[in-house]
């Protein structure tokens, strides 16, 4: 697991594909102290369900940005976002208050 500023940016597991039976060195998944080095043969395991959920929420940030600019104002400016496999947060600013009926759209 790799995190940045408290957010998980990479999660997964990898296993060394050698004949070394030392369990501490064999698995480098979450919570493991195992390490790999240049030349090691490894198998990377991707959590495709989590990756799919992340991709959907990431795509929604682009859709939301487009919709805000179309419905509210072309001056809407994205100031940040948080995308996880469970949710997304989209931060934006506007030069004037956003009418409730526009938010409903």
mmCIF file of N, CA and C in Angstrom:
data_model
loop_
_atom_site.group_PDB
_atom_site.id
_atom_site.type_symbol
_atom_site.label_atom_id
_atom_site.label_comp_id
_atom_site.label_asym_id
_atom_site.label_seq_id
_atom_site.Cartn_x
_atom_site.Cartn_y
_atom_site.Cartn_z
ATOM 1 N N UNK A 1 0.856 -1.179 0.000
ATOM 2 C CA UNK A 1 0.000 0.000 0.000
ATOM 3 C C UNK A 1 0.894 1.231 0.000
ATOM 4 N N UNK A 2 0.604 2.156 -0.890
ATOM 5 C CA UNK A 2 1.334 3.418 -0.934
ATOM 6 C C UNK A 2 0.332 4.532 -0.685
ATOM 7 N N UNK A 3 0.653 5.432 0.242
ATOM 8 C CA UNK A 3 -0.257 6.534 0.515
ATOM 9 C C UNK A 3 0.478 7.858 0.371
ATOM 10 N N UNK A 4 -0.313 8.892 0.113
ATOM 11 C CA UNK A 4 0.224 10.238 -0.036
ATOM 12 C C UNK A 4 -0.745 11.191 0.646
ATOM 13 N N UNK A 5 -0.250 11.961 1.593
ATOM 14 C CA UNK A 5 -1.069 12.924 2.333
ATOM 15 C C UNK A 5 -2.297 12.245 2.946
ATOM 16 N N UNK A 6 -2.151 11.008 3.393
ATOM 17 C CA UNK A 6 -3.229 10.300 4.060
ATOM 18 C C UNK A 6 -4.174 9.551 3.140
ATOM 19 N N UNK A 7 -3.975 9.621 1.830
ATOM 20 C CA UNK A 7 -4.845 8.942 0.892
ATOM 21 C C UNK A 7 -4.093 7.797 0.225
ATOM 22 N N UNK A 8 -4.763 6.679 0.046
ATOM 23 C CA UNK A 8 -4.156 5.522 -0.614
ATOM 24 C C UNK A 8 -4.067 5.810 -2.102
ATOM 25 N N UNK A 9 -2.855 5.715 -2.658
ATOM 26 C CA UNK A 9 -2.687 5.945 -4.091
ATOM 27 C C UNK A 9 -2.407 4.651 -4.836
ATOM 28 N N UNK A 10 -1.852 3.679 -4.160
ATOM 29 C CA UNK A 10 -1.621 2.368 -4.763
ATOM 30 C C UNK A 10 -1.876 1.307 -3.703
ATOM 31 N N UNK A 11 -2.555 0.255 -4.081
ATOM 32 C CA UNK A 11 -2.771 -0.869 -3.174
ATOM 33 C C UNK A 11 -2.695 -2.132 -4.002
ATOM 34 N N UNK A 12 -2.102 -3.153 -3.460
ATOM 35 C CA UNK A 12 -2.008 -4.407 -4.191
ATOM 36 C C UNK A 12 -1.054 -5.348 -3.492
ATOM 37 N N UNK A 13 -0.752 -6.404 -4.144
ATOM 38 C CA UNK A 13 0.161 -7.392 -3.584
ATOM 39 C C UNK A 13 1.048 -7.912 -4.703
ATOM 40 N N UNK A 14 2.225 -8.317 -4.321
ATOM 41 C CA UNK A 14 3.079 -8.976 -5.288
ATOM 42 C C UNK A 14 3.796 -10.108 -4.578
ATOM 43 N N UNK A 15 4.125 -11.101 -5.343
ATOM 44 C CA UNK A 15 4.826 -12.260 -4.800
ATOM 45 C C UNK A 15 6.074 -12.507 -5.616
ATOM 46 N N UNK A 16 7.136 -12.873 -4.917
ATOM 47 C CA UNK A 16 8.366 -13.249 -5.608
ATOM 48 C C UNK A 16 8.165 -14.627 -6.210
ATOM 49 N N UNK A 17 8.690 -14.836 -7.402
ATOM 50 C CA UNK A 17 8.532 -16.102 -8.116
ATOM 51 C C UNK A 17 9.815 -16.917 -8.114
ATOM 52 N N UNK A 18 10.533 -16.917 -6.995
ATOM 53 C CA UNK A 18 11.754 -17.705 -6.953
ATOM 54 C C UNK A 18 11.547 -18.906 -6.028
ATOM 55 N N UNK A 19 12.552 -19.659 -5.839
ATOM 56 C CA UNK A 19 12.461 -20.859 -5.019
ATOM 57 C C UNK A 19 12.781 -20.606 -3.557
ATOM 58 N N UNK A 20 12.943 -19.350 -3.170
ATOM 59 C CA UNK A 20 13.230 -18.999 -1.783
ATOM 60 C C UNK A 20 11.981 -19.259 -0.947
ATOM 61 N N UNK A 21 12.072 -20.115 0.023
ATOM 62 C CA UNK A 21 10.911 -20.474 0.833
ATOM 63 C C UNK A 21 10.785 -19.629 2.093
ATOM 64 N N UNK A 22 11.623 -18.608 2.251
ATOM 65 C CA UNK A 22 11.548 -17.734 3.404
ATOM 66 C C UNK A 22 10.273 -16.897 3.296
ATOM 67 N N UNK A 23 9.271 -17.183 4.124
ATOM 68 C CA UNK A 23 7.964 -16.529 4.026
ATOM 69 C C UNK A 23 8.044 -15.019 4.164
ATOM 70 N N UNK A 24 9.004 -14.516 4.979
ATOM 71 C CA UNK A 24 9.110 -13.078 5.143
ATOM 72 C C UNK A 24 9.519 -12.403 3.837
ATOM 73 N N UNK A 25 10.219 -13.104 2.985
ATOM 74 C CA UNK A 25 10.686 -12.523 1.727
ATOM 75 C C UNK A 25 9.794 -12.886 0.549
ATOM 76 N N UNK A 26 8.856 -13.808 0.751
ATOM 77 C CA UNK A 26 8.082 -14.322 -0.378
ATOM 78 C C UNK A 26 6.919 -13.407 -0.763
ATOM 79 N N UNK A 27 6.224 -12.826 0.203
ATOM 80 C CA UNK A 27 5.048 -12.020 -0.082
ATOM 81 C C UNK A 27 5.287 -10.578 0.309
ATOM 82 N N UNK A 28 4.965 -9.675 -0.585
ATOM 83 C CA UNK A 28 5.115 -8.245 -0.296
ATOM 84 C C UNK A 28 3.758 -7.565 -0.386
ATOM 85 N N UNK A 29 2.765 -8.158 0.237
ATOM 86 C CA UNK A 29 1.430 -7.574 0.251
ATOM 87 C C UNK A 29 1.302 -6.555 1.358
ATOM 88 N N UNK A 30 0.091 -6.058 1.564
ATOM 89 C CA UNK A 30 -0.161 -5.049 2.589
ATOM 90 C C UNK A 30 0.285 -5.557 3.951
ATOM 91 N N UNK A 31 0.987 -4.719 4.671
ATOM 92 C CA UNK A 31 1.439 -5.062 6.006
ATOM 93 C C UNK A 31 2.682 -5.925 6.049
ATOM 94 N N UNK A 32 3.239 -6.262 4.919
ATOM 95 C CA UNK A 32 4.425 -7.108 4.859
ATOM 96 C C UNK A 32 5.683 -6.258 4.933
ATOM 97 N N UNK A 33 6.708 -6.823 5.524
ATOM 98 C CA UNK A 33 7.995 -6.119 5.550
ATOM 99 C C UNK A 33 8.917 -6.655 4.455
ATOM 100 N N UNK A 34 8.377 -7.492 3.587
ATOM 101 C CA UNK A 34 9.188 -8.090 2.523
ATOM 102 C C UNK A 34 9.674 -7.019 1.562
ATOM 103 N N UNK A 35 10.761 -7.314 0.881
ATOM 104 C CA UNK A 35 11.289 -6.373 -0.088
ATOM 105 C C UNK A 35 11.645 -7.108 -1.371
ATOM 106 N N UNK A 36 11.742 -6.356 -2.433
ATOM 107 C CA UNK A 36 12.177 -6.915 -3.709
ATOM 108 C C UNK A 36 13.389 -6.124 -4.164
ATOM 109 N N UNK A 37 14.136 -6.712 -5.049
ATOM 110 C CA UNK A 37 15.310 -6.021 -5.576
ATOM 111 C C UNK A 37 15.374 -6.234 -7.082
ATOM 112 N N UNK A 38 16.169 -5.442 -7.729
ATOM 113 C CA UNK A 38 16.350 -5.526 -9.162
ATOM 114 C C UNK A 38 16.724 -6.954 -9.548
ATOM 115 N N UNK A 39 16.020 -7.501 -10.515
ATOM 116 C CA UNK A 39 16.287 -8.854 -10.984
ATOM 117 C C UNK A 39 15.355 -9.897 -10.410
ATOM 118 N N UNK A 40 14.657 -9.577 -9.315
ATOM 119 C CA UNK A 40 13.691 -10.524 -8.749
ATOM 120 C C UNK A 40 12.549 -10.729 -9.727
ATOM 121 N N UNK A 41 12.068 -11.951 -9.825
ATOM 122 C CA UNK A 41 10.881 -12.241 -10.612
ATOM 123 C C UNK A 41 9.693 -12.158 -9.670
ATOM 124 N N UNK A 42 8.673 -11.388 -10.081
ATOM 125 C CA UNK A 42 7.515 -11.168 -9.215
ATOM 126 C C UNK A 42 6.220 -11.336 -10.000
ATOM 127 N N UNK A 43 5.155 -11.587 -9.276
ATOM 128 C CA UNK A 43 3.811 -11.603 -9.835
ATOM 129 C C UNK A 43 3.023 -10.499 -9.146
ATOM 130 N N UNK A 44 2.472 -9.591 -9.899
ATOM 131 C CA UNK A 44 1.680 -8.492 -9.374
ATOM 132 C C UNK A 44 0.214 -8.893 -9.422
ATOM 133 N N UNK A 45 -0.479 -8.712 -8.316
ATOM 134 C CA UNK A 45 -1.903 -9.028 -8.259
ATOM 135 C C UNK A 45 -2.688 -7.730 -8.182
ATOM 136 N N UNK A 46 -3.565 -7.514 -9.146
ATOM 137 C CA UNK A 46 -4.369 -6.303 -9.228
ATOM 138 C C UNK A 46 -5.779 -6.617 -8.754
ATOM 139 N N UNK A 47 -6.323 -5.748 -7.902
ATOM 140 C CA UNK A 47 -7.711 -5.870 -7.452
ATOM 141 C C UNK A 47 -8.573 -5.159 -8.498
ATOM 142 N N UNK A 48 -9.021 -5.896 -9.489
ATOM 143 C CA UNK A 48 -9.727 -5.291 -10.617
ATOM 144 C C UNK A 48 -11.082 -4.725 -10.225
ATOM 145 N N UNK A 49 -11.732 -5.286 -9.209
ATOM 146 C CA UNK A 49 -13.015 -4.733 -8.758
ATOM 147 C C UNK A 49 -12.794 -3.334 -8.168
ATOM 148 N N UNK A 50 -11.787 -3.210 -7.298
ATOM 149 C CA UNK A 50 -11.475 -1.899 -6.711
ATOM 150 C C UNK A 50 -11.035 -0.928 -7.796
ATOM 151 N N UNK A 51 -10.201 -1.387 -8.709
ATOM 152 C CA UNK A 51 -9.708 -0.535 -9.794
ATOM 153 C C UNK A 51 -10.862 -0.036 -10.658
ATOM 154 N N UNK A 52 -11.838 -0.890 -10.917
ATOM 155 C CA UNK A 52 -13.002 -0.496 -11.709
ATOM 156 C C UNK A 52 -13.817 0.574 -10.988
ATOM 157 N N UNK A 53 -14.017 0.386 -9.675
ATOM 158 C CA UNK A 53 -14.764 1.386 -8.903
ATOM 159 C C UNK A 53 -14.024 2.724 -8.876
ATOM 160 N N UNK A 54 -12.712 2.686 -8.729
ATOM 161 C CA UNK A 54 -11.913 3.917 -8.766
ATOM 162 C C UNK A 54 -12.041 4.608 -10.122
ATOM 163 N N UNK A 55 -11.952 3.834 -11.187
ATOM 164 C CA UNK A 55 -12.032 4.410 -12.538
ATOM 165 C C UNK A 55 -13.384 5.082 -12.765
ATOM 166 N N UNK A 56 -14.459 4.457 -12.288
ATOM 167 C CA UNK A 56 -15.800 5.050 -12.454
ATOM 168 C C UNK A 56 -15.889 6.384 -11.727
ATOM 169 N N UNK A 57 -15.415 6.416 -10.481
ATOM 170 C CA UNK A 57 -15.481 7.663 -9.719
ATOM 171 C C UNK A 57 -14.554 8.721 -10.308
ATOM 172 N N UNK A 58 -13.409 8.320 -10.825
ATOM 173 C CA UNK A 58 -12.504 9.272 -11.478
ATOM 174 C C UNK A 58 -13.177 9.877 -12.711
ATOM 175 N N UNK A 59 -13.817 9.028 -13.512
ATOM 176 C CA UNK A 59 -14.525 9.525 -14.699
ATOM 177 C C UNK A 59 -15.637 10.486 -14.302
ATOM 178 N N UNK A 60 -16.290 10.222 -13.176
ATOM 179 C CA UNK A 60 -17.376 11.102 -12.713
ATOM 180 C C UNK A 60 -16.863 12.493 -12.366
ATOM 181 N N UNK A 61 -15.615 12.622 -11.919
ATOM 182 C CA UNK A 61 -15.087 13.966 -11.652
ATOM 183 C C UNK A 61 -15.030 14.775 -12.942
ATOM 184 N N UNK A 62 -14.674 14.130 -14.044
ATOM 185 C CA UNK A 62 -14.639 14.821 -15.334
ATOM 186 C C UNK A 62 -16.052 15.190 -15.785
ATOM 187 N N UNK A 63 -17.003 14.270 -15.606
ATOM 188 C CA UNK A 63 -18.395 14.540 -15.983
ATOM 189 C C UNK A 63 -18.979 15.672 -15.141
ATOM 190 N N UNK A 64 -18.688 15.660 -13.844
ATOM 191 C CA UNK A 64 -19.191 16.703 -12.959
ATOM 192 C C UNK A 64 -18.600 18.062 -13.327
ATOM 193 N N UNK A 65 -17.332 18.101 -13.628
ATOM 194 C CA UNK A 65 -16.686 19.351 -14.035
ATOM 195 C C UNK A 65 -17.342 19.893 -15.303
ATOM 196 N N UNK A 66 -17.586 19.016 -16.275
ATOM 197 C CA UNK A 66 -18.237 19.430 -17.523
ATOM 198 C C UNK A 66 -19.650 19.954 -17.246
ATOM 199 N N UNK A 67 -20.413 19.222 -16.428
ATOM 200 C CA UNK A 67 -21.798 19.614 -16.139
ATOM 201 C C UNK A 67 -21.857 20.951 -15.403
ATOM 202 N N UNK A 68 -20.970 21.152 -14.425
ATOM 203 C CA UNK A 68 -20.960 22.421 -13.693
ATOM 204 C C UNK A 68 -20.668 23.590 -14.624
ATOM 205 N N UNK A 69 -19.739 23.397 -15.539
ATOM 206 C CA UNK A 69 -19.398 24.467 -16.477
ATOM 207 C C UNK A 69 -20.540 24.741 -17.456
ATOM 208 N N UNK A 70 -21.259 23.699 -17.825
ATOM 209 C CA UNK A 70 -22.368 23.857 -18.784
ATOM 210 C C UNK A 70 -23.601 24.478 -18.111
ATOM 211 N N UNK A 71 -23.937 24.012 -16.914
ATOM 212 C CA UNK A 71 -25.171 24.444 -16.253
ATOM 213 C C UNK A 71 -24.980 25.747 -15.475
ATOM 214 N N UNK A 72 -23.863 25.904 -14.798
ATOM 215 C CA UNK A 72 -23.687 27.062 -13.921
ATOM 216 C C UNK A 72 -22.908 28.176 -14.603
ATOM 217 N N UNK A 73 -21.668 27.895 -15.003
ATOM 218 C CA UNK A 73 -20.855 28.933 -15.622
ATOM 219 C C UNK A 73 -19.572 28.329 -16.171
ATOM 220 N N UNK A 74 -19.105 28.883 -17.259
ATOM 221 C CA UNK A 74 -17.823 28.427 -17.804
ATOM 222 C C UNK A 74 -16.661 28.874 -16.926
ATOM 223 N N UNK A 75 -16.951 29.737 -15.958
ATOM 224 C CA UNK A 75 -15.921 30.218 -15.034
ATOM 225 C C UNK A 75 -15.727 29.298 -13.830
ATOM 226 N N UNK A 76 -16.486 28.209 -13.748
ATOM 227 C CA UNK A 76 -16.293 27.249 -12.661
ATOM 228 C C UNK A 76 -14.876 26.708 -12.764
ATOM 229 N N UNK A 77 -14.214 26.614 -11.618
ATOM 230 C CA UNK A 77 -12.833 26.161 -11.606
ATOM 231 C C UNK A 77 -12.673 25.033 -10.599
ATOM 232 N N UNK A 78 -12.214 23.883 -11.060
ATOM 233 C CA UNK A 78 -11.963 22.767 -10.149
ATOM 234 C C UNK A 78 -10.767 23.101 -9.274
ATOM 235 N N UNK A 79 -10.925 22.917 -7.974
ATOM 236 C CA UNK A 79 -9.853 23.225 -7.028
ATOM 237 C C UNK A 79 -9.259 21.973 -6.396
ATOM 238 N N UNK A 80 -9.842 20.829 -6.679
ATOM 239 C CA UNK A 80 -9.311 19.587 -6.134
ATOM 240 C C UNK A 80 -10.372 18.509 -6.157
ATOM 241 N N UNK A 81 -9.956 17.308 -5.838
ATOM 242 C CA UNK A 81 -10.902 16.199 -5.726
ATOM 243 C C UNK A 81 -10.247 15.092 -4.912
ATOM 244 N N UNK A 82 -11.084 14.270 -4.346
ATOM 245 C CA UNK A 82 -10.651 13.049 -3.670
ATOM 246 C C UNK A 82 -11.451 11.931 -4.309
ATOM 247 N N UNK A 83 -10.761 10.948 -4.838
ATOM 248 C CA UNK A 83 -11.415 9.824 -5.497
ATOM 249 C C UNK A 83 -10.991 8.541 -4.785
ATOM 250 N N UNK A 84 -11.962 7.787 -4.293
ATOM 251 C CA UNK A 84 -11.690 6.473 -3.717
ATOM 252 C C UNK A 84 -12.576 5.470 -4.431
ATOM 253 N N UNK A 85 -12.452 4.210 -4.047
ATOM 254 C CA UNK A 85 -13.310 3.197 -4.647
ATOM 255 C C UNK A 85 -14.741 3.297 -4.132
ATOM 256 N N UNK A 86 -14.965 4.049 -3.052
ATOM 257 C CA UNK A 86 -16.296 4.158 -2.462
ATOM 258 C C UNK A 86 -16.991 5.487 -2.724
ATOM 259 N N UNK A 87 -16.227 6.540 -3.001
ATOM 260 C CA UNK A 87 -16.835 7.861 -3.156
ATOM 261 C C UNK A 87 -15.898 8.797 -3.907
ATOM 262 N N UNK A 88 -16.444 9.978 -4.218
ATOM 263 C CA UNK A 88 -15.609 11.043 -4.742
ATOM 264 C C UNK A 88 -16.042 12.349 -4.101
ATOM 265 N N UNK A 89 -15.100 13.249 -3.967
ATOM 266 C CA UNK A 89 -15.377 14.610 -3.512
ATOM 267 C C UNK A 89 -14.811 15.533 -4.576
ATOM 268 N N UNK A 90 -15.595 16.525 -4.956
ATOM 269 C CA UNK A 90 -15.187 17.447 -6.002
ATOM 270 C C UNK A 90 -15.227 18.859 -5.437
ATOM 271 N N UNK A 91 -14.094 19.514 -5.389
ATOM 272 C CA UNK A 91 -14.005 20.876 -4.868
ATOM 273 C C UNK A 91 -13.939 21.849 -6.043
ATOM 274 N N UNK A 92 -14.779 22.885 -5.974
ATOM 275 C CA UNK A 92 -14.762 23.887 -7.038
ATOM 276 C C UNK A 92 -15.081 25.253 -6.453
ATOM 277 N N UNK A 93 -14.756 26.284 -7.208
ATOM 278 C CA UNK A 93 -15.166 27.616 -6.788
ATOM 279 C C UNK A 93 -15.964 28.255 -7.910
ATOM 280 N N UNK A 94 -16.729 29.251 -7.518
ATOM 281 C CA UNK A 94 -17.547 29.993 -8.463
ATOM 282 C C UNK A 94 -17.421 31.465 -8.106
ATOM 283 N N UNK A 95 -17.531 32.319 -9.099
ATOM 284 C CA UNK A 95 -17.371 33.757 -8.860
ATOM 285 C C UNK A 95 -18.583 34.364 -8.148
ATOM 286 N N UNK A 96 -19.690 33.615 -8.133
ATOM 287 C CA UNK A 96 -20.885 34.087 -7.429
ATOM 288 C C UNK A 96 -21.630 32.886 -6.857
ATOM 289 N N UNK A 97 -22.548 33.097 -5.934
ATOM 290 C CA UNK A 97 -23.288 31.960 -5.350
ATOM 291 C C UNK A 97 -24.014 31.153 -6.422
ATOM 292 N N UNK A 98 -24.063 29.845 -6.196
ATOM 293 C CA UNK A 98 -24.718 28.945 -7.144
ATOM 294 C C UNK A 98 -26.174 28.780 -6.735
ATOM 295 N N UNK A 99 -27.113 29.154 -7.602
ATOM 296 C CA UNK A 99 -28.531 28.997 -7.276
ATOM 297 C C UNK A 99 -28.889 27.515 -7.064
ATOM 298 N N UNK A 100 -29.755 27.271 -6.102
ATOM 299 C CA UNK A 100 -30.145 25.906 -5.758
ATOM 300 C C UNK A 100 -30.727 25.177 -6.973
ATOM 301 N N UNK A 101 -31.541 25.830 -7.780
ATOM 302 C CA UNK A 101 -32.132 25.146 -8.936
ATOM 303 C C UNK A 101 -31.053 24.682 -9.927
ATOM 304 N N UNK A 102 -29.934 25.399 -10.002
ATOM 305 C CA UNK A 102 -28.832 24.965 -10.869
ATOM 306 C C UNK A 102 -28.122 23.735 -10.290
ATOM 307 N N UNK A 103 -27.980 23.697 -8.982
ATOM 308 C CA UNK A 103 -27.381 22.516 -8.355
ATOM 309 C C UNK A 103 -28.247 21.285 -8.559
ATOM 310 N N UNK A 104 -29.556 21.475 -8.516
ATOM 311 C CA UNK A 104 -30.486 20.349 -8.722
ATOM 312 C C UNK A 104 -30.357 19.799 -10.138
ATOM 313 N N UNK A 105 -30.154 20.682 -11.112
ATOM 314 C CA UNK A 105 -29.974 20.228 -12.507
ATOM 315 C C UNK A 105 -28.788 19.291 -12.593
#
